[in-house]
Tab-separated table of C-alpha atoms in Angstrom:
chain	number	residue	atom	x	y	z
A	1	LYS	CA	7.477	15.108	-18.079
A	2	GLN	CA	6.848	11.458	-18.837
A	3	GLU	CA	4.502	10.737	-21.729
A	4	VAL	CA	3.203	7.305	-22.677
A	5	THR	CA	1.865	6.580	-26.144
A	6	GLN	CA	-0.097	3.605	-27.391
A	7	ILE	CA	-0.781	3.316	-31.099
A	8	PRO	CA	-3.134	2.390	-32.656
A	9	ALA	CA	-6.067	3.351	-30.457
A	10	ALA	CA	-8.092	0.392	-31.690
A	11	LEU	CA	-7.379	-2.964	-33.260
A	12	SER	CA	-9.636	-5.690	-34.673
A	13	VAL	CA	-8.295	-9.175	-35.399
A	14	PRO	CA	-9.766	-12.593	-36.172
A	15	GLU	CA	-9.746	-15.243	-33.507
A	16	GLY	CA	-6.569	-17.310	-33.315
A	17	GLU	CA	-4.239	-14.583	-34.502
A	18	ASN	CA	-1.067	-13.753	-32.600
A	19	LEU	CA	-0.808	-10.037	-31.988
A	20	VAL	CA	1.468	-7.378	-30.590
A	21	LEU	CA	0.393	-4.247	-28.735
A	22	ASN	CA	2.916	-1.422	-28.606
A	23	CYS	CA	3.717	1.108	-25.906
A	24	SER	CA	6.316	3.865	-25.970
A	25	PHE	CA	7.467	6.294	-23.278
A	26	THR	CA	9.580	9.430	-23.493
A	27	ASP	CA	11.643	9.216	-20.288
A	28	SER	CA	13.658	6.007	-20.081
A	29	ALA	CA	14.394	6.451	-16.354
A	30	ILE	CA	11.532	4.218	-15.263
A	31	TYR	CA	11.279	1.972	-12.222
A	32	ASN	CA	8.780	-0.423	-13.741
A	33	LEU	CA	6.130	-0.834	-16.397
A	34	GLN	CA	2.722	-2.443	-15.960
A	35	TRP	CA	0.264	-3.715	-18.517
A	36	PHE	CA	-3.396	-3.616	-17.508
A	37	ARG	CA	-6.622	-4.860	-18.975
A	38	GLN	CA	-9.875	-2.934	-18.625
A	39	ASP	CA	-13.262	-4.362	-19.541
A	40	PRO	CA	-16.107	-1.925	-20.298
A	41	GLY	CA	-17.404	-0.296	-17.132
A	42	LYS	CA	-14.864	-2.098	-14.970
A	43	GLY	CA	-11.674	-1.296	-13.104
A	44	LEU	CA	-8.146	-2.250	-14.104
A	45	THR	CA	-6.770	-5.767	-13.907
A	46	SER	CA	-3.002	-6.010	-13.728
A	47	LEU	CA	-1.638	-8.381	-16.359
A	48	LEU	CA	2.116	-8.118	-16.113
A	49	LEU	CA	4.658	-6.050	-14.213
A	50	ILE	CA	8.178	-5.638	-15.607
A	51	GLN	CA	10.847	-4.159	-13.389
A	52	SER	CA	13.374	-1.797	-14.968
A	53	SER	CA	16.094	-4.430	-14.672
A	54	GLN	CA	14.043	-7.061	-16.503
A	55	ARG	CA	13.629	-7.657	-20.218
A	56	GLU	CA	10.388	-9.618	-20.256
A	57	GLN	CA	7.633	-11.274	-18.246
A	58	THR	CA	5.282	-14.063	-19.216
A	59	SER	CA	1.886	-15.157	-17.970
A	60	GLY	CA	0.016	-17.819	-19.886
A	61	ARG	CA	-0.586	-16.582	-23.434
A	62	LEU	CA	0.780	-13.152	-22.602
A	63	ASN	CA	4.370	-12.001	-22.936
A	64	ALA	CA	5.535	-8.473	-22.251
A	65	SER	CA	8.940	-7.170	-23.219
A	66	LEU	CA	10.742	-4.031	-22.162
A	67	ASP	CA	13.480	-2.108	-23.966
A	68	LYS	CA	14.127	0.670	-21.496
A	69	SER	CA	16.845	2.420	-23.454
A	70	SER	CA	14.633	2.873	-26.495
A	71	GLY	CA	11.537	3.632	-24.419
A	72	ARG	CA	9.430	0.756	-25.709
A	73	SER	CA	7.398	-2.149	-24.477
A	74	THR	CA	5.315	-4.697	-26.314
A	75	LEU	CA	2.546	-6.988	-25.119
A	76	TYR	CA	2.356	-10.164	-27.160
A	77	ILE	CA	-0.915	-12.126	-27.072
A	78	ALA	CA	-0.734	-15.628	-28.510
A	79	ALA	CA	-3.683	-17.379	-30.129
A	80	SER	CA	-6.141	-14.573	-29.447
A	81	GLN	CA	-9.678	-15.387	-28.278
A	82	PRO	CA	-12.919	-13.360	-28.240
A	83	GLY	CA	-12.549	-13.195	-24.445
A	84	ASP	CA	-9.385	-11.158	-24.940
A	85	SER	CA	-11.507	-8.277	-26.246
A	86	ALA	CA	-10.877	-5.352	-23.893
A	87	THR	CA	-8.842	-2.175	-23.585
A	88	TYR	CA	-5.167	-2.722	-22.819
A	89	LEU	CA	-3.331	0.011	-20.954
A	90	CYS	CA	0.373	0.487	-20.484
A	91	ALA	CA	1.688	2.505	-17.530
A	92	VAL	CA	5.107	3.402	-16.153
A	93	VAL	CA	6.482	4.511	-12.803
A	94	THR	CA	9.068	7.218	-13.225
A	95	GLY	CA	9.289	9.154	-9.973
A	96	ALA	CA	10.097	8.203	-6.443
A	97	ASN	CA	6.456	8.441	-5.350
A	98	SER	CA	5.639	5.496	-7.602
A	99	LYS	CA	2.655	7.111	-9.284
A	100	LEU	CA	1.720	5.608	-12.634
A	101	THR	CA	1.663	7.509	-15.918
A	102	PHE	CA	-0.731	5.854	-18.335
A	103	GLY	CA	-1.090	5.603	-22.055
A	104	LYS	CA	-4.586	6.067	-23.477
A	105	GLY	CA	-4.946	2.385	-24.196
A	106	ILE	CA	-5.598	0.146	-27.161
A	107	THR	CA	-9.108	-1.215	-27.583
A	108	LEU	CA	-8.826	-4.753	-28.904
A	109	SER	CA	-11.645	-6.621	-30.575
A	110	VAL	CA	-11.161	-10.302	-31.377
A	111	ARG	CA	-13.708	-11.500	-33.928
A	112	PRO	CA	-15.016	-15.091	-33.634
B	1	GLY	CA	-7.651	-11.375	1.297
B	2	ALA	CA	-10.051	-9.116	-0.533
B	3	GLY	CA	-8.951	-6.723	-3.232
B	4	VAL	CA	-9.344	-2.956	-3.323
B	5	SER	CA	-12.949	-1.923	-2.861
B	6	GLN	CA	-14.629	1.378	-3.648
B	7	SER	CA	-17.999	2.853	-2.865
B	8	PRO	CA	-20.352	3.875	-4.218
B	9	SER	CA	-19.979	2.197	-7.599
B	10	ASN	CA	-22.086	4.902	-9.204
B	11	LYS	CA	-22.918	8.413	-8.039
B	12	VAL	CA	-25.181	10.901	-9.762
B	13	THR	CA	-25.240	14.381	-8.305
B	14	GLU	CA	-26.339	17.848	-9.183
B	15	LYS	CA	-23.926	20.604	-10.058
B	16	GLY	CA	-22.821	22.459	-6.935
B	17	LYS	CA	-23.295	19.567	-4.501
B	18	ASP	CA	-20.463	17.965	-2.540
B	19	VAL	CA	-19.617	14.277	-2.965
B	20	GLU	CA	-17.504	11.791	-1.041
B	21	LEU	CA	-15.910	8.752	-2.612
B	22	ARG	CA	-14.500	5.945	-0.498
B	23	CYS	CA	-11.632	3.540	-1.028
B	24	ASP	CA	-10.711	0.467	1.032
B	25	PRO	CA	-7.205	-0.708	0.101
B	26	ILE	CA	-5.840	-4.205	0.354
B	27	SER	CA	-5.100	-5.017	3.976
B	28	GLY	CA	-1.471	-4.289	4.838
B	29	HIS	CA	-0.859	-1.990	1.882
B	30	THR	CA	0.646	1.262	3.095
B	31	ALA	CA	0.465	3.131	-0.208
B	32	LEU	CA	-2.816	4.362	-1.682
B	33	TYR	CA	-3.406	6.256	-4.925
B	34	TRP	CA	-6.347	8.050	-6.484
B	35	TYR	CA	-6.639	8.355	-10.267
B	36	ARG	CA	-9.297	9.808	-12.520
B	37	GLN	CA	-10.372	8.437	-15.883
B	38	SER	CA	-12.310	10.790	-18.105
B	39	LEU	CA	-13.200	10.665	-21.776
B	40	GLY	CA	-10.469	12.127	-23.897
B	41	GLN	CA	-8.065	12.566	-20.976
B	42	GLY	CA	-7.225	8.999	-20.197
B	43	LEU	CA	-6.139	7.993	-16.710
B	44	GLU	CA	-4.616	10.758	-14.605
B	45	PHE	CA	-2.957	10.648	-11.204
B	46	LEU	CA	-4.630	12.706	-8.467
B	47	ILE	CA	-2.986	12.028	-5.099
B	48	TYR	CA	-0.728	9.531	-3.328
B	49	PHE	CA	-0.814	8.513	0.334
B	50	GLN	CA	1.949	6.795	2.247
B	51	GLY	CA	0.323	5.810	5.513
B	52	ASN	CA	-1.874	8.722	6.523
B	53	SER	CA	0.218	11.445	4.916
B	54	ALA	CA	0.006	12.648	1.329
B	55	PRO	CA	3.482	13.447	0.034
B	56	ASP	CA	2.200	14.007	-3.503
B	57	LYS	CA	-1.007	15.937	-4.178
B	58	SER	CA	0.227	17.306	-7.474
B	59	GLY	CA	-2.590	15.818	-9.542
B	60	LEU	CA	-5.524	17.384	-7.703
B	61	PRO	CA	-7.109	19.633	-10.342
B	62	SER	CA	-8.399	22.372	-8.050
B	63	ASP	CA	-8.878	23.308	-4.412
B	64	ARG	CA	-12.378	21.822	-4.626
B	65	PHE	CA	-10.708	18.419	-4.433
B	66	SER	CA	-9.366	17.049	-1.168
B	67	ALA	CA	-8.588	13.630	0.238
B	68	GLU	CA	-7.759	12.098	3.547
B	69	ARG	CA	-6.714	8.743	4.864
B	70	THR	CA	-7.250	7.555	8.392
B	71	GLY	CA	-5.733	4.674	10.336
B	72	GLY	CA	-3.464	3.942	7.405
B	73	SER	CA	-6.401	2.274	5.716
B	74	VAL	CA	-9.600	3.791	4.306
B	75	SER	CA	-9.364	6.897	2.171
B	76	THR	CA	-12.024	9.419	1.221
B	77	LEU	CA	-11.856	11.694	-1.811
B	78	THR	CA	-14.102	14.735	-1.448
B	79	ILE	CA	-15.183	16.987	-4.271
B	80	GLN	CA	-16.853	20.212	-3.207
B	81	ARG	CA	-19.231	22.245	-5.377
B	82	THR	CA	-19.126	19.668	-8.154
B	83	GLN	CA	-18.940	20.811	-11.759
B	84	GLN	CA	-19.913	18.942	-14.915
B	85	GLU	CA	-16.248	18.559	-15.863
B	86	ASP	CA	-15.781	16.488	-12.700
B	87	SER	CA	-17.796	13.690	-14.317
B	88	ALA	CA	-15.418	10.756	-14.640
B	89	VAL	CA	-14.529	7.383	-13.203
B	90	TYR	CA	-12.484	7.724	-10.040
B	91	LEU	CA	-10.140	4.803	-9.468
B	92	CYS	CA	-8.267	3.897	-6.324
B	93	ALA	CA	-5.177	1.690	-6.159
B	94	SER	CA	-2.961	0.373	-3.408
B	95	SER	CA	0.492	-1.118	-3.202
B	96	LEU	CA	2.560	-2.722	-0.506
B	97	ASP	CA	4.820	0.259	0.085
B	98	GLY	CA	4.924	3.434	-1.963
B	99	LYS	CA	8.445	4.216	-0.795
B	100	SER	CA	9.583	1.487	-3.131
B	101	SER	CA	8.731	2.428	-6.700
B	102	TYR	CA	9.043	-1.218	-7.736
B	103	ASN	CA	5.806	-2.408	-6.181
B	104	GLU	CA	2.789	-3.444	-8.210
B	105	GLN	CA	-0.372	-1.384	-7.895
B	106	PHE	CA	-3.750	-3.065	-7.579
B	107	PHE	CA	-6.857	-1.225	-8.637
B	108	GLY	CA	-10.401	-1.124	-7.360
B	109	PRO	CA	-13.492	-1.225	-9.598
B	110	GLY	CA	-13.894	2.550	-9.556
B	111	THR	CA	-16.690	5.016	-8.815
B	112	ARG	CA	-18.491	6.464	-11.811
B	113	LEU	CA	-19.425	10.065	-10.994
B	114	THR	CA	-21.964	11.893	-13.107
B	115	VAL	CA	-22.601	15.576	-12.445
B	116	LEU	CA	-25.836	16.836	-13.959
């Protein structure tokens, strides 16, 4: 059974810092990995999707990498801003029915 | 076009009542998913539709939960005889084609269910 872990559960950084959010998964036979952002009381916003054949994806200040063989992904946020404060969730697709298995998320607080 | 929409956004009900939650996927998306997000449990898969059929119902927690999808579009998740442990945010997602596991899933804003 696939398990996704995100540690730590919470992170607080000063504005302007570059930071890395970690995600690990137990079954390396994934089809893809998605990073999501969730604001309090809101749904999920997809940030980046990495296919199993890819090593990284970039969007603006965000860069996600994937090391499938070691079961790890990282989300790099450059020059963090208070508006980046949210919960960041990592999820993988393992089976043929393409359902997502989620980590419990990392709650990020960027201090002005 | 529009994203995934869900209604109602909030639902408060009494224990033992039935509730229906609705999801409108992105137009043209054949795959639809229901997930549940509860405190301490994180986000859990409930059911997956490809068109109007549900090839994977493995996440439904009990026989009080059922879902249907009509016309390959709107889906309804029904919870009968609600219990307090059903309180959670119910999220719906859609993707272009669930038969390809490479497609991105897009989520709706969710329905917050509170069972008193």
